[in-house]
Amino acid sequence: MNEMQYQVDLMNAMNEKLQNEQKMMKMIIETSTSAFVYYSYDRDEIHVMGDWESYFDFTVRRIGDLQRAVDYVDEAYQDEFSGCINLERRGLERAVTTVKLAGSGKWVECEASIVYGAGGKPSDKVVRFKDVTVVNDKNEELKYMAYYDGMTGLYNRNYFISRLTGFINKAREEQREVAVMFVDIDDFRNINDGMGLIIGDELMMNFGQFLAEFSADNVIVSHFTGDMYCLAIYDPRGQSDIEYVYNMIRNRTRQPFMTSDGREINIKVTAGVARYPDASENVLELINYAEIVMLRAKHNGKDSIQYFDSELLAEFMGNLNIENKLRDALYDMRFEMYFQPQYQASTGSLRGVEALIRWQDPEEGMISPAQFIPLAEKNGTIVPIGQWVIEDSIRTYMQWRAEYDRDFILSINISAIQYKRDDFVRKLIDTIEKYGMNPTDLELEITETALIDNYNDVTDKMKVLRDYGVRISMDDFGTGYSSLSYLKSLPIDTLKIDKTFVDTMLQDENSNIIMESIMGMVKRLGLETVAEGVEKPEQLEYLKSIHCDNIQGFLTGKPQREEDIESILKA
Ligand code: C2E
Ligand code: CA
Ligand code: CA
């Protein structure tokens, strides 16, 4: 093959390839749902390709005609659009923008590119229009989901926070107040448990829709989670607007909510309010405080409203301070065990001792366990603290047993959080074995509230420990639900009758009767009884007369140090 023939073949092959490519391009453009405009500056030639008609209904003959497309675009997008198709004016090589067409409402992505030739003069221009309506609607939906709560249509938590920030910035400038109000449905869990999640959801939705009616320029309504709603009121004029909103809500709850299956549900709500700038100037803190007072109102009896005030703030700050100190206290071992004796009511001989923790802080002085134990439960430090209590009291107890020939019980308070730990039982047994304690000498005190969240898990662990020999005591009986029928099903040995019961039992005939019948029933269940907080001789006499087994209280002995217990053991 000579050189010439080779060149010709090569040219033909390249031509064919080129033609094929052009054919392919044409096919792609013709079947495309996009529209293309191609303009050659050199030849002043314009070509319109693709599905032009689905975007515009005018014909482009000269490059100037393209400008008419601007009129088809929604006014809000016209400037941007014009900038995009006339990108050479800005010296750009490529520009993209998404615009809305005024007539059809279509979302169109417009992409323009320019090829610049020698000397920086534009030589070719391509503009493409692409329908992105589906994608864009999806984005709008995503945006909606980012701002709104799908179930109630109210603002969601995040958007509430951003709008509340706006309120607060404005209030700062205008020297106004902003009230944040948390609203929570009382006993919603019972509704969910009793009627099912679907009804629960429906109620949440209906209530949310009712709250939505308060939405106004100066009121933001949002759905946080579950049955929690949060409102913000701009310039609430002291308490009057807040009270107005609260009373409207409360009045509404006096009528039932209807469900789709025709049921009527009555609800009550509890509200908590914190105000900018009084409670805090920080958005998240305000919300937090409103929630705290709401929870406090629940605790003090539901169906009410509570305002955050300086007293609460002081208490809250105090708790925060203590919470922060807890870890250091644990690290520096600022804790000490005290023991309070328990005596048999009839004989007066020692029944046992209850281990009670004490915390001596260098700045605050003595901090009561009644104050710090709930905080330690909240932040989890109760687990190491509780483990230390177990270890330290068992060690002390075993020293006593080695030194004094006395048979008595060691009672230790155990928090629900400790019970919930998977390794609780194993660790406790390990400690008992480490010190060689007889498990039947150990009694664990647990409160009713510890059973509420995790009944099965906790009672299972109680059973394992009981099979091992440890005694279980129900603490604070008389303060919780105190249903005698359910006591029967619990794996317990002892019942501790709370001080509040002891305080009131001599007040009147009725309390007398209640106490006596409880004592009778408890006896029939085979439980041992310990009356707590006995301060007066007449209480002791009365308890003896109704056959209460044991007593514990300031009358017979306060909680005291290890060495003071030793003098009791010696006697
Ligand atoms: P609790 O288990 O009901 O303990 C009885 C509380 O009543 C003790 O308060 C005790 O000092 C007090 N008390 C006993 N007799 C009388 C009396 O005659 N009159 C009066 N006014 N009070 C009496 P304390 O030691 O301040 O403990 C408070 C609570 O803190 C305990 O209540 C218990 O729930 C918790 N706690 C204490 N130590 C521990 C612990 O080591 N672990 C856990 N988880 N909780 C503990
Ligand atoms: Ca106790
Ligand atoms: Ca108690």
Short mmCIF file of N, CA, C and O and ligand atoms in Angstrom, two decimals, residues 342 354-356 411-414 445-447 473 475-476 496 532 552, ligand 2:
data_model
loop_
_atom_site.label_atom_id
_atom_site.label_comp_id
_atom_site.label_asym_id
_atom_site.label_seq_id
_atom_site.Cartn_x
_atom_site.Cartn_y
_atom_site.Cartn_z
N GLN A 342 -31.34 0.15 113.47
CA GLN A 342 -32.76 -0.26 113.45
C GLN A 342 -32.93 -1.24 114.61
O GLN A 342 -32.06 -2.08 114.84
N GLU A 354 -28.76 0.81 108.69
CA GLU A 354 -28.92 1.26 107.30
C GLU A 354 -27.75 2.16 106.94
O GLU A 354 -27.46 3.13 107.65
N ALA A 355 -27.09 1.83 105.84
CA ALA A 355 -25.95 2.63 105.39
C ALA A 355 -26.47 3.85 104.65
O ALA A 355 -27.25 3.73 103.71
N LEU A 356 -26.06 5.05 105.10
CA LEU A 356 -26.51 6.30 104.47
C LEU A 356 -25.30 7.15 104.13
O LEU A 356 -24.44 7.41 104.99
N SER A 411 -28.24 -2.86 105.78
CA SER A 411 -29.15 -2.42 104.71
C SER A 411 -28.46 -1.38 103.85
O SER A 411 -27.89 -0.43 104.38
N ILE A 412 -28.53 -1.56 102.54
CA ILE A 412 -27.92 -0.60 101.62
C ILE A 412 -28.98 -0.11 100.63
O ILE A 412 -29.75 -0.91 100.10
N ASN A 413 -28.99 1.22 100.41
CA ASN A 413 -29.92 1.78 99.42
C ASN A 413 -29.34 1.61 98.02
O ASN A 413 -28.19 1.93 97.77
N ILE A 414 -30.18 1.10 97.11
CA ILE A 414 -29.74 0.90 95.73
C ILE A 414 -30.66 1.69 94.81
O ILE A 414 -31.88 1.61 94.91
N GLU A 445 -32.25 -1.99 99.82
CA GLU A 445 -33.47 -1.18 99.84
C GLU A 445 -33.69 -0.58 98.46
O GLU A 445 -32.80 0.01 97.88
N ILE A 446 -34.91 -0.77 97.99
CA ILE A 446 -35.24 -0.23 96.67
C ILE A 446 -36.57 0.49 96.76
O ILE A 446 -37.45 0.10 97.54
N THR A 447 -36.72 1.56 95.99
CA THR A 447 -37.98 2.31 96.05
C THR A 447 -38.91 1.87 94.92
O THR A 447 -38.47 1.31 93.92
N SER A 473 -35.75 -5.16 100.37
CA SER A 473 -36.66 -4.35 101.16
C SER A 473 -37.28 -3.25 100.28
O SER A 473 -36.58 -2.62 99.49
N ASP A 475 -38.53 0.30 100.03
CA ASP A 475 -38.31 1.53 100.79
C ASP A 475 -39.47 2.52 100.57
O ASP A 475 -40.19 2.43 99.58
N ASP A 476 -39.62 3.44 101.48
CA ASP A 476 -40.56 4.56 101.31
C ASP A 476 -41.99 4.14 101.04
O ASP A 476 -42.72 4.83 100.31
N LYS A 496 -40.55 -1.07 104.27
CA LYS A 496 -40.22 0.07 105.12
C LYS A 496 -41.33 1.10 105.03
O LYS A 496 -41.60 1.63 103.94
N GLU A 532 -40.08 3.88 109.64
CA GLU A 532 -38.99 4.85 109.52
C GLU A 532 -39.35 6.19 110.13
O GLU A 532 -40.53 6.56 110.17
N GLN A 552 -36.96 2.53 113.23
CA GLN A 552 -35.73 3.25 112.89
C GLN A 552 -36.08 4.71 112.98
O GLN A 552 -37.12 5.14 112.47
CA CA B 2 -33.61 3.69 102.74
#
